[in-house]
Coordinates of C-alpha atoms in Angstrom, one line a residue:
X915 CA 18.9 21.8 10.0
X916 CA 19.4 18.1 10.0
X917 CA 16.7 15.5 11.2
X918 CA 18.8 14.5 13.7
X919 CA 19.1 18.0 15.3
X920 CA 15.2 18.8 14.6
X921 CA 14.0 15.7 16.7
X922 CA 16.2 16.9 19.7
X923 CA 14.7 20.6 19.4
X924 CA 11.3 18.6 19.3
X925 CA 11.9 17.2 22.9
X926 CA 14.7 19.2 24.2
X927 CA 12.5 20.5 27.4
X928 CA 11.1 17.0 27.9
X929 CA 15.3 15.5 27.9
X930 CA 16.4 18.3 29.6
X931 CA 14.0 18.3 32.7
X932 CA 14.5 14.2 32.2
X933 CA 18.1 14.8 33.1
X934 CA 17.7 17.0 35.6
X935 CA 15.4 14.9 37.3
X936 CA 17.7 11.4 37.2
X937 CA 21.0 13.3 37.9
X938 CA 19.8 15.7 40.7
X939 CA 18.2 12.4 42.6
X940 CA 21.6 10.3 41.8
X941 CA 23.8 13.0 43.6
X942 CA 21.8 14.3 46.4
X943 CA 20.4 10.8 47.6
X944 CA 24.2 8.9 48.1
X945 CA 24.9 11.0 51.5
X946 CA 22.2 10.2 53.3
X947 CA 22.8 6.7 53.2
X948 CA 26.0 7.1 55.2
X949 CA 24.5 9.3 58.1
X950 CA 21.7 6.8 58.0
X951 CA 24.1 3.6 58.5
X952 CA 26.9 5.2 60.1
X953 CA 28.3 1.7 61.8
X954 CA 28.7 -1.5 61.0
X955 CA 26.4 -3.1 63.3
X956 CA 23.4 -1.0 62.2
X957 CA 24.6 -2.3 58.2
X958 CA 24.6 -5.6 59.1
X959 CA 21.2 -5.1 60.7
X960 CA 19.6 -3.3 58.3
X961 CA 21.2 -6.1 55.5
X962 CA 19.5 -9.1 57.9
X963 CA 16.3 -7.0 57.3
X964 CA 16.3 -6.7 54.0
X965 CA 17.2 -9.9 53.0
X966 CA 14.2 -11.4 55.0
X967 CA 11.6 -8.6 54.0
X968 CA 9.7 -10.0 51.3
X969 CA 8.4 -6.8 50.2
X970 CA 11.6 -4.9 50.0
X971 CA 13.8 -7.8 48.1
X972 CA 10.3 -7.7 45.6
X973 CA 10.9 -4.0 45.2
X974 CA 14.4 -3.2 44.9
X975 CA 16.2 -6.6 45.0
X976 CA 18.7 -8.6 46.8
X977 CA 20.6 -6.3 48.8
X978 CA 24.1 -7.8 48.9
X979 CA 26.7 -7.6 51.7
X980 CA 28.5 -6.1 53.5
X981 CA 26.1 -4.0 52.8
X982 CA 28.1 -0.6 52.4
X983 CA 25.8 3.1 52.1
X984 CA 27.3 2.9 48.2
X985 CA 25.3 -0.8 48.3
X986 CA 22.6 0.0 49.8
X987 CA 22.3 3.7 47.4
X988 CA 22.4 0.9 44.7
X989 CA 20.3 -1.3 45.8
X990 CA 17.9 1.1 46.8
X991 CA 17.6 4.5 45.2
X992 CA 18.8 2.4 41.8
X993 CA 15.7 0.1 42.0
X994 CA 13.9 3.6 41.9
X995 CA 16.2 5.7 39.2
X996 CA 16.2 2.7 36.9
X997 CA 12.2 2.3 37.0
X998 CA 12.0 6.1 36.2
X999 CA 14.7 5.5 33.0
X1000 CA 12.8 3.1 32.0
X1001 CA 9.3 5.1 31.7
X1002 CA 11.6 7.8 30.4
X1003 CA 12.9 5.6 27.6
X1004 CA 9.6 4.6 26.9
X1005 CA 8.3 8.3 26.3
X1006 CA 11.2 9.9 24.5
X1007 CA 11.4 6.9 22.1
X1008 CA 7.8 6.9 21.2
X1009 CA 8.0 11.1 20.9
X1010 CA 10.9 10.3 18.7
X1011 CA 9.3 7.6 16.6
X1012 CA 5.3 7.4 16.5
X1013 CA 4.6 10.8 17.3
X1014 CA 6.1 13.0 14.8
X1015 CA 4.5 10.3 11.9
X1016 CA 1.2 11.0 13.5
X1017 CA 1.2 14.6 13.8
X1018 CA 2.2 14.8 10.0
X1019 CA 6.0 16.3 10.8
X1020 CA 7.3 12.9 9.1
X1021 CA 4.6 13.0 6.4
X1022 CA 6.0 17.0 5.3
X1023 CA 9.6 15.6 5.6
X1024 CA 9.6 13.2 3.8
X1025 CA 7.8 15.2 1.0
X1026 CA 10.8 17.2 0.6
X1027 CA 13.0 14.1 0.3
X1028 CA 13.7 13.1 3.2
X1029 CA 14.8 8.7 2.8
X1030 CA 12.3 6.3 4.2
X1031 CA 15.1 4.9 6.5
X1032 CA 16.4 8.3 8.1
X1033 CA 14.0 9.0 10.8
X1034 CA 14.3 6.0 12.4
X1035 CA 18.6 6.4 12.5
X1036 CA 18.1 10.1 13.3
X1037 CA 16.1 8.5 16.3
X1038 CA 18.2 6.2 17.3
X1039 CA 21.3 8.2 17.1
X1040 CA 19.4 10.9 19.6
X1041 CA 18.5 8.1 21.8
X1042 CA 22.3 6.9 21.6
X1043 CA 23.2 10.3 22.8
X1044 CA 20.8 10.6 25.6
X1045 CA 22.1 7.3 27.0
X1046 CA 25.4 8.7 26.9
X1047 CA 24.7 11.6 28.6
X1048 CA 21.9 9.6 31.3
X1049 CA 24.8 7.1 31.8
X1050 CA 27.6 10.2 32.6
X1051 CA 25.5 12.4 34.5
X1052 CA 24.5 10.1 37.1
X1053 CA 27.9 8.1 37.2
X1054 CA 29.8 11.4 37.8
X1055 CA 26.9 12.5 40.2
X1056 CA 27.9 9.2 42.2
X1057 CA 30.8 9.4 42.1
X1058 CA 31.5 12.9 43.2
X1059 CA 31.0 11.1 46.9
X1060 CA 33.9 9.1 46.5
X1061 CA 36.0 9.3 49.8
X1062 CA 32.9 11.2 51.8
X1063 CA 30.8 8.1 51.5
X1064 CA 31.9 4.6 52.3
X1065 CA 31.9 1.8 49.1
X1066 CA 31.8 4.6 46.7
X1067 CA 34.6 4.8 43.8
X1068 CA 35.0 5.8 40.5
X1069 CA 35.0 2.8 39.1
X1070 CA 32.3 1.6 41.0
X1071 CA 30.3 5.2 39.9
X1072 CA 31.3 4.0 36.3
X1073 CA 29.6 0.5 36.6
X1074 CA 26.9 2.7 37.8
X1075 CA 26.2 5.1 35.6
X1076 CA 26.5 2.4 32.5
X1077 CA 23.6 0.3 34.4
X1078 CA 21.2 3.4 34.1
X1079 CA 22.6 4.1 29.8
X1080 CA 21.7 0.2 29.0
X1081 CA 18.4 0.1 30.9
X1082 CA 17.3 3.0 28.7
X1083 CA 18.9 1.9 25.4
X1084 CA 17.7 -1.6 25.9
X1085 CA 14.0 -0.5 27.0
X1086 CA 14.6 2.5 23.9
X1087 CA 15.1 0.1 21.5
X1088 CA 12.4 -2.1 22.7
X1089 CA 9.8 0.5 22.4
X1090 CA 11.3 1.6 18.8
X1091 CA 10.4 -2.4 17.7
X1092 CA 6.9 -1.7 19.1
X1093 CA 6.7 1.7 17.6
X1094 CA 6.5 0.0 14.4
X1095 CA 3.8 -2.8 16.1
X1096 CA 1.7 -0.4 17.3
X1097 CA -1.4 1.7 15.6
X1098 CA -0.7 5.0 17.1
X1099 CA 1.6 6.4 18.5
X1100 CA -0.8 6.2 22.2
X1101 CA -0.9 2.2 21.8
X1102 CA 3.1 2.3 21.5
X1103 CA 3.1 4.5 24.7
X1104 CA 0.5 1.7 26.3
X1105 CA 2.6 -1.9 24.5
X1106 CA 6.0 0.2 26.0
X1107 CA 4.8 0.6 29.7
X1108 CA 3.4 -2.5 29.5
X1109 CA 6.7 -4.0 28.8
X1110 CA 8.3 -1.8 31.7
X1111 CA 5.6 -3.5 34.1
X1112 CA 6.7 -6.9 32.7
X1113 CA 10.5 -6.5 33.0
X1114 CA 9.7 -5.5 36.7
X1115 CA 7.4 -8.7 37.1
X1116 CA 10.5 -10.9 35.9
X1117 CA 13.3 -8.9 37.9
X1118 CA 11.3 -9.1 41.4
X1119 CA 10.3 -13.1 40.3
X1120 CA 14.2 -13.4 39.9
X1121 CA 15.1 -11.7 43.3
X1122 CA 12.1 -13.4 45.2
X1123 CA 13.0 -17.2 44.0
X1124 CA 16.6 -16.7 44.3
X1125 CA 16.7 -17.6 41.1
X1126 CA 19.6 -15.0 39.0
X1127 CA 19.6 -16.6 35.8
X1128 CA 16.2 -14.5 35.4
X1129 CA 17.5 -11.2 36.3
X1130 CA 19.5 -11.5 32.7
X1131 CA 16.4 -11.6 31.1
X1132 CA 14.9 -8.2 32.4
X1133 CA 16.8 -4.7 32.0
X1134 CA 15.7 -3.6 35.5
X1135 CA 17.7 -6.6 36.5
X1136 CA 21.1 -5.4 35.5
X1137 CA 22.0 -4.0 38.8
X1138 CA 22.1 -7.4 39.9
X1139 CA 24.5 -8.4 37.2
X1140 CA 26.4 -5.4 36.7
X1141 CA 26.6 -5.2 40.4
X1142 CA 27.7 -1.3 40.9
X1143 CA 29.5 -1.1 43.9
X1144 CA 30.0 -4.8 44.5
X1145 CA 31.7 -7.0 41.9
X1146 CA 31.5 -4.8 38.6
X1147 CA 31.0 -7.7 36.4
X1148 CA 31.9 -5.3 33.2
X1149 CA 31.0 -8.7 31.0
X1150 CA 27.5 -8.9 32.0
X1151 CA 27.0 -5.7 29.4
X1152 CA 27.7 -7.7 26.6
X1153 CA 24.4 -9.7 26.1
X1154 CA 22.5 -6.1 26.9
X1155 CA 24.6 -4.4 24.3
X1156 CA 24.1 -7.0 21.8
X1157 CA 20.1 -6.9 22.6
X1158 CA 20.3 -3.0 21.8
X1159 CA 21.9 -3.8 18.1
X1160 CA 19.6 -6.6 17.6
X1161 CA 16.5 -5.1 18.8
X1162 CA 17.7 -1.5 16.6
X1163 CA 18.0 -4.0 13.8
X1164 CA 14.4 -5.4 14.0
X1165 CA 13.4 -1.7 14.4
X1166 CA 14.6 -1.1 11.2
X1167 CA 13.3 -4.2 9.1
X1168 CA 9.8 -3.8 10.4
X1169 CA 9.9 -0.2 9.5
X1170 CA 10.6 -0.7 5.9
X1171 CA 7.6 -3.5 5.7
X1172 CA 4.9 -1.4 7.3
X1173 CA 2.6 0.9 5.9
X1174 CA 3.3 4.9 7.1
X1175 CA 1.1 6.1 9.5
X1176 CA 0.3 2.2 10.5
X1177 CA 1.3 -0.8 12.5
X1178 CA 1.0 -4.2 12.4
X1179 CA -1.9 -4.1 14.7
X1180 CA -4.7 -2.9 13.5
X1181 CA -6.6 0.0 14.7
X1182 CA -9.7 -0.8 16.1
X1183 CA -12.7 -0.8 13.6
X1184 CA -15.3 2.3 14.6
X1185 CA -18.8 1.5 15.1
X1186 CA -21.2 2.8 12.5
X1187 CA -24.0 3.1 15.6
X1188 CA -24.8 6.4 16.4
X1189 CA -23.2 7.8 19.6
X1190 CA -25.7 8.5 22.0
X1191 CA -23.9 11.8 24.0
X1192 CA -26.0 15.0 24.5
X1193 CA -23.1 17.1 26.6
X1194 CA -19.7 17.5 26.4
X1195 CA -19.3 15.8 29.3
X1196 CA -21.3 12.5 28.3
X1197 CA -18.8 12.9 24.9
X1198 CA -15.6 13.2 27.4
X1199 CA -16.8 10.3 29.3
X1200 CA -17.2 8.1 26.4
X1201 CA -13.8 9.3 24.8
X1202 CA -12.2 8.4 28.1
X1203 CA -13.9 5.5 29.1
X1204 CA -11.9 2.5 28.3
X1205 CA -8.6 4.1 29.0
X1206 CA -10.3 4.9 32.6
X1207 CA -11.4 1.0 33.1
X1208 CA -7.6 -0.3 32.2
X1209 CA -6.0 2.6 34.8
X1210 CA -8.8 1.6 37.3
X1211 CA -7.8 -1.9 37.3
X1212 CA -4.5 -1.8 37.2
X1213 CA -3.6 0.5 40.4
X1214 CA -6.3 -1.2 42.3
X1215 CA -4.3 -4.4 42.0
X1216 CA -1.2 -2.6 42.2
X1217 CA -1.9 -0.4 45.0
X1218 CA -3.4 -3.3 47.2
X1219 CA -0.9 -5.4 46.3
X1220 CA 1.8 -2.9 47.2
X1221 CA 0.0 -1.7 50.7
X1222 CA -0.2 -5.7 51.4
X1223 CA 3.3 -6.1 50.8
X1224 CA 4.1 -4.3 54.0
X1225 CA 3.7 -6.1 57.2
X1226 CA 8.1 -7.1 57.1
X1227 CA 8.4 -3.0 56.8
X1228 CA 5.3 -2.5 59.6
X1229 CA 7.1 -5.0 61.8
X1230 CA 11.2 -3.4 61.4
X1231 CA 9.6 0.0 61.8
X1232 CA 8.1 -1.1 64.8
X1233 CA 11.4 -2.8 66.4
X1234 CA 13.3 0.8 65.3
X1235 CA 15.6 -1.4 62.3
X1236 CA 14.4 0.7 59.8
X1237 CA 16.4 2.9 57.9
X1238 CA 17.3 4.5 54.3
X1239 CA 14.4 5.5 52.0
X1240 CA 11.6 3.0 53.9
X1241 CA 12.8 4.4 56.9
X1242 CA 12.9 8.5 55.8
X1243 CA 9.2 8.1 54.5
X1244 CA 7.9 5.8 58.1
X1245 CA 9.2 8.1 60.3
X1246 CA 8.8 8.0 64.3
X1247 CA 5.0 7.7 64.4
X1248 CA 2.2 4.8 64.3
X1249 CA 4.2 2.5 61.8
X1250 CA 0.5 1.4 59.9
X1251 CA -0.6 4.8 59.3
X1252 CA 2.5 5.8 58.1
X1253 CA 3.0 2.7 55.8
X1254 CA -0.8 3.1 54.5
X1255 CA 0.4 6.5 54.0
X1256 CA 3.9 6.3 52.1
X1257 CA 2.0 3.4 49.9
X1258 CA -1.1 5.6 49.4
X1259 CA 1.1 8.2 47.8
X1260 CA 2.7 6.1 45.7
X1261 CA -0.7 5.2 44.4
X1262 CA -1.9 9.4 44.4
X1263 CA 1.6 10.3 42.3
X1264 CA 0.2 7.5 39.4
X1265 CA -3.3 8.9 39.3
X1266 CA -2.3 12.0 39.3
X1267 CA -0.3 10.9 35.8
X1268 CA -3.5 9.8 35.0
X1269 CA -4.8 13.5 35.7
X1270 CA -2.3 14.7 33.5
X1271 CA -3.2 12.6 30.8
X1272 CA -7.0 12.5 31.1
X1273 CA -6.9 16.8 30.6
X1274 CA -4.1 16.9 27.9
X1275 CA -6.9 14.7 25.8
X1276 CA -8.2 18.1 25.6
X1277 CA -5.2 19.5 23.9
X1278 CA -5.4 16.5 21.5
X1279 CA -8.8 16.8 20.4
X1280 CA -8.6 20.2 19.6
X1281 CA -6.0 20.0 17.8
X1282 CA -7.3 17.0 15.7
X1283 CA -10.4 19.3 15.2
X1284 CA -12.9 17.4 17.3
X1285 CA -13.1 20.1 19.7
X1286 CA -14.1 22.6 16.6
X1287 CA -16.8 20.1 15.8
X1288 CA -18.3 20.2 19.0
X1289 CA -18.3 23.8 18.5
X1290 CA -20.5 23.8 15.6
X1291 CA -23.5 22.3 17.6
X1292 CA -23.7 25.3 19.6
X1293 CA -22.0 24.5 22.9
X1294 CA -20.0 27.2 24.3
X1295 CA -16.2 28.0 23.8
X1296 CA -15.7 26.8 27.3
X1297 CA -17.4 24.0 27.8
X1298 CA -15.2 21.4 26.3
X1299 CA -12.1 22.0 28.7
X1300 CA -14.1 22.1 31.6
X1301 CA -16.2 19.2 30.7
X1302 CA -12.7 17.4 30.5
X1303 CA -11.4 18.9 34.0
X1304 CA -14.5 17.3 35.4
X1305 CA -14.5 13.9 33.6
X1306 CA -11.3 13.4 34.8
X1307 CA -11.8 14.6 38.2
X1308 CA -14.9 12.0 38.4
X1309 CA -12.4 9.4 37.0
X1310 CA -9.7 9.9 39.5
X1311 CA -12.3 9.7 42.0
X1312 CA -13.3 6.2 40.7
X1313 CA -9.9 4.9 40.7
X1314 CA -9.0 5.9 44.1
X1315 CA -12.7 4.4 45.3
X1316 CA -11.8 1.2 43.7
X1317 CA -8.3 1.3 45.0
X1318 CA -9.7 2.1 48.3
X1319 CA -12.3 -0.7 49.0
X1320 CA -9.9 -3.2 47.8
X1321 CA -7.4 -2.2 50.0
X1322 CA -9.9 -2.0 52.8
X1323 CA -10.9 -5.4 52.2
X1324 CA -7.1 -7.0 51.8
X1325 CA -4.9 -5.5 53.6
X1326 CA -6.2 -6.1 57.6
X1327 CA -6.0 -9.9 56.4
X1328 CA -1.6 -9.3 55.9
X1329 CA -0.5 -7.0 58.7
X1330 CA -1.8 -6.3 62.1
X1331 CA -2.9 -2.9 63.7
X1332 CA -5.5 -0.8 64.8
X1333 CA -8.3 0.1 62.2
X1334 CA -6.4 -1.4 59.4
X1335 CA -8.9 -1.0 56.9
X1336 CA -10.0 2.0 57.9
X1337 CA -7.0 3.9 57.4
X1338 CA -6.0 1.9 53.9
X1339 CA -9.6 3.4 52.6
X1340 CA -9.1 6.5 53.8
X1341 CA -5.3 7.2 52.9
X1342 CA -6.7 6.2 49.2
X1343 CA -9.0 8.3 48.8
X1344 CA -7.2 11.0 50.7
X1345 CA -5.1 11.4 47.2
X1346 CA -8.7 12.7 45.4
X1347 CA -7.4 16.8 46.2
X1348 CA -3.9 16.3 45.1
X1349 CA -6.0 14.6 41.8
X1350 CA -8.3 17.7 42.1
X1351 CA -5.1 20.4 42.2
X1352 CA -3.2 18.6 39.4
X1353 CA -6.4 18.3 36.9
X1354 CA -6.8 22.6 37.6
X1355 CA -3.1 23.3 36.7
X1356 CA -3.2 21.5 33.5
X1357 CA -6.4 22.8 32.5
X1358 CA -5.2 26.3 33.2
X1359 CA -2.4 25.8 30.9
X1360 CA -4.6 24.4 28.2
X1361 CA -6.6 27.0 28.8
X1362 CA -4.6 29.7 28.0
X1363 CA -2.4 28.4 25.4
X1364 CA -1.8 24.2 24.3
X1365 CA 1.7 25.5 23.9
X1366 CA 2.1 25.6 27.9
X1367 CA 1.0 21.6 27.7
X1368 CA 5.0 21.1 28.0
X1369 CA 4.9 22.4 31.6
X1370 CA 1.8 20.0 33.1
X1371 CA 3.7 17.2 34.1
X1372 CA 5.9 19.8 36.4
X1373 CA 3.9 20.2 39.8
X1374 CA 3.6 16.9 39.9
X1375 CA 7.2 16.0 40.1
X1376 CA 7.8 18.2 41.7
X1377 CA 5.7 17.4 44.3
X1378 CA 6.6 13.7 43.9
X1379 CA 10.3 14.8 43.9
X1380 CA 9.6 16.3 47.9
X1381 CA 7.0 13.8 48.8
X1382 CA 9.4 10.7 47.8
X1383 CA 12.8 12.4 48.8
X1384 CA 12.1 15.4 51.0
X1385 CA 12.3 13.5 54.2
X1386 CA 15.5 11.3 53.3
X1387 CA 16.9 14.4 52.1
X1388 CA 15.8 16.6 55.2
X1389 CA 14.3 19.3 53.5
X1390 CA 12.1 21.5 55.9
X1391 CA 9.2 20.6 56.8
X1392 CA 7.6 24.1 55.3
X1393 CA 8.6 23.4 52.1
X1394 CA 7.8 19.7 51.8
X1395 CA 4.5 20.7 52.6
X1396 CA 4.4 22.8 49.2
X1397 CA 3.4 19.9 47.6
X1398 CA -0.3 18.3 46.7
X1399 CA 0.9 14.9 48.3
X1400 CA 1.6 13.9 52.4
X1401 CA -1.6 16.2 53.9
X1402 CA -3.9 13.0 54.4
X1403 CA -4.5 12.9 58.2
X1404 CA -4.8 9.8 59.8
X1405 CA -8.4 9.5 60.4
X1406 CA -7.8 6.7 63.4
X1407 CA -5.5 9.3 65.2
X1408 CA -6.0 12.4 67.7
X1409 CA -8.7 15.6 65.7
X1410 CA -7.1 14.4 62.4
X1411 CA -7.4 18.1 60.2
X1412 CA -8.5 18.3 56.5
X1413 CA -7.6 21.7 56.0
X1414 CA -5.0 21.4 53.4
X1415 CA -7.4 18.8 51.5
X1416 CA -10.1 21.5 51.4
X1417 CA -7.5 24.2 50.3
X1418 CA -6.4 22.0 47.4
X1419 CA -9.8 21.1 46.2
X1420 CA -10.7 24.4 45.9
X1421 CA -7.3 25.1 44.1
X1422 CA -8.0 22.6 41.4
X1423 CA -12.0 24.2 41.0
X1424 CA -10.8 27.7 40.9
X1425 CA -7.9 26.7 38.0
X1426 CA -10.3 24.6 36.2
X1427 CA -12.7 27.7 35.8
X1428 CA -10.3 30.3 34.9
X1429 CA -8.2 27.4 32.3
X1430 CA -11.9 27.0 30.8
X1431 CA -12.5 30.8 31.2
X1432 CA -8.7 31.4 29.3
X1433 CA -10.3 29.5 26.0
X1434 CA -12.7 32.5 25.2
X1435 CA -10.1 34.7 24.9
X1436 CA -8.3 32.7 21.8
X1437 CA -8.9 30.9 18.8
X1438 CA -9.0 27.1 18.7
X1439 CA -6.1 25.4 17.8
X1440 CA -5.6 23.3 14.8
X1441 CA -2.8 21.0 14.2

């Protein structure tokens, strides 16, 4: 078996579900966009709108005219696919670089004569062909509507579908350059999203000032320069192409100058202090800490700033000019509490990832053997999952708190309503059950074998996946309300009911238990 062929069985689930995942929302979203703007006055509208609502042009861009449904699927559902192929190149490349040299899987190749320079090619070739297909699927999915929907054509599809390929290959091959920066392959993950959040930054500073120069400086801005659907400027993929050769290039040259198994950053130095813990749940707490203060942070200024964003959306929802995505997710009722709400589960889908990360530590550690050494000092088998499923319910908790109060305190300042605050508070920390459901799945699956780690990321996009797109896509009602997000009541409305909240928490308990149960019934798990 050739490298090549090894690192794609490594991640074959992970690219596959990827796939899925882009393609299925690139086909089924482009209809709804034409029975949501079915004449011209209601485009020209909803264009008028867009272009003067601050927050929409900061998160999807300058919506440009006429303003067709194949524009406005662009403009709209783009901004969202391209943000997920960017995370997605940021993962696969790092599970292609970083990770198998931290595991040891380079370390035994390479022992059996394997050349220094071939896993990095064998990576980049897989990323190559994962662009390829990313860049086909969704073009064809596009343009499989051609003739049903108005403004969308093949060639148009095919400007399309090579946006999403260069977005990934030029944030892949960014995050193969930082690969080789970074310590681990975790602080690669971290530089790479980092980088994601910065390309964002410049593309919605480029769209906000008007000024386009910027938007060729950002991957996320090559909608705007590609222009799918509009003007198909096919020479605004050179400079990304050449940024992909140049970037693969640097790749390369800093692999063969660092150390294996180590960046150019250092690791950080461990303290020789003694590590005052006496439970596995002081020990998980300490583990987690600083990666719990940076998440904290961040959606707490995110969040807020995202929830403030909306009193342009608040105001066209109110006057009944809101349609597309914005519009699906508002609905017909109070247009605050639904805002508050759509905004506060965007911020319950991200800690949620958190959840998923916080309890597949556990997989990690015991792999690495700390879990065994925990072991030794008497503590039962099943404490150290469920000391983990409890840390990180406690730390979702304390995001969504701190999320909360900020919110509370910003967001009756930007757009006007009826117990403002109240409802941005209580939206946030609405999320904590969907947090609480998430945390019990994975643990189960850790639980009863780390193999099963591959499936903990799946309720959760799933129930992203209806909780984003259900409504657009008119899915029932019964089975949107499968998943953990959209039950927060709104607490400033008629005998709001927490039911489904309570149903979910004690979901999440009861999986927690019988995932911490499952590990006395096998061996631990060593890497």
């Amino acid at each position: 078996m050739s490298l090549t062929r090894l690192l794609v069985r490594r991640i074959r689930w992970t690219l596959g579900a990827w796939l899925l995942l882009l393609v299925g929302i690139c086909f089924a979203t482009v209809p709804a966009y034409q029975n949501t703007y079915a004449t011209d006055q209601q485009r020209r509208a909803a264009v008028e709108l867009a272009r003067a609502d601050r927050a929409s042009t900061v998160l999807y861009g300058q919506l440009p005219g006429p303003g067709t449904p194949a524009q406005m699927y662009a403009w709209e559902a783009g901004a969202i696919v391209t943000i997920l192929v960017a995370v997605m190149a940021v993962l696969v490349t790092v599970s292609l670089t970083r990770a198998p040299e931290d595991d040891g899987t380079l370390e035994l190749l390479r022992g059996s004569g394997v050349p220094q320079r071939r896993p990095l090619h064998s990576a980049m070739v897989v990323l190559a062909g994962t662009a390829v297909l990313l860049g086909l699927g969704c073009g064809v999915a596009a343009g499989l509507h051609t003739g049903g929907v108005e403004g969308v054509t093949w060639s148009g599809a095919a400007a399309f579908g090579t946006t999403i390929a260069l977005t990934f290959l030029v944030l892949g091959a960014g995050t193969a350059v930082l690969a080789q920066v970074a310590a681990t392959a975790g602080h690669a993950r971290m530089l790479g999203l980092a980088a994601v959040g910065a390309a964002f930054a410049v593309r919605a500073a480029a769209d906000v000032s008007g000024t386009a120069a910027l938007n060729r400086l950002s991957p996320l801005g090559l909608r705007a320069t590609i222009g799918p659907f509009t003007a198909g400027h096919w020479d605004a993929t050179v400079p990304p192409a050449l940024a992909v050769i140049l970037l693969a290039a640097l790749a390369e040259v800093l692999s063969r100058r660092r150390e294996f198994g180590a960046g150019f950053l250092r690791r950080r130095a461990t303290a020789d202090s003694r590590l005052r813990t006496r439970t596995p749940v002081g020990l998980s707490a300490r583990l987690g800490r600083s990666s719990l203060l940076a998440w904290t942070v961040a959606v707490a200024a995110v969040g807020t700033l995202f929830a403030s964003m909306g009193s342009g959306t608040v105001e066209q929802s109110r006057g009944g000019d809101l349609g597309g995505f914005l519009g699906s997710q508002l609905g017909t009722g109070d247009p605050v509490a639904a805002y508050l709400a759509y905004s506060d589960t965007v911020v319950g889908i991200v800690v949620c990832a958190y959840a998923v990360l916080s309890v597949l530590a556990a997989r990690r550690w015991e792999a690495a053997g700390l879990t065994d050494l925990v072991l030794t000092t008497g503590v039962r088998r099943w404490a150290p999952l469920a000391a983990q499923a409890a840390v990180t319910a406690g730390g979702c908790a304390v995001i969504l708190v701190a999320t909360g109060v900020l919110g509370a305190l910003v967001t009756p300042a930007v757009i006007d309503g009826q117990d403002v605050g109240t409802r941005a508070f209580a939206y946030a920390i609405g999320q904590w059950p969907a947090a609480v459901a998430t945390t019990g799945f994975v643990a189960l699956l850790i639980g009863l074998s780390p193999r099963l780690s591959a499936l903990a990321w799946l309720p959760l996009t799933g129930s992203a996946l209806l909780a984003l797109f259900g409504p657009l896509l008119e899915v029932p009602e019964r089975i949107q309300d499968l998943g953990f997000f959209r039950h927060v009541p709104d607490v400033a409305g008629p005998g709001p009911a927490a039911g489904a909240l309570a149903v979910m928490v004690g979901l999440g308990v009861a999986l927690s238990l019988l995932g911490a149960a499952a590990t006395t019934r096998r061996d631990v798990r060593l890497s």
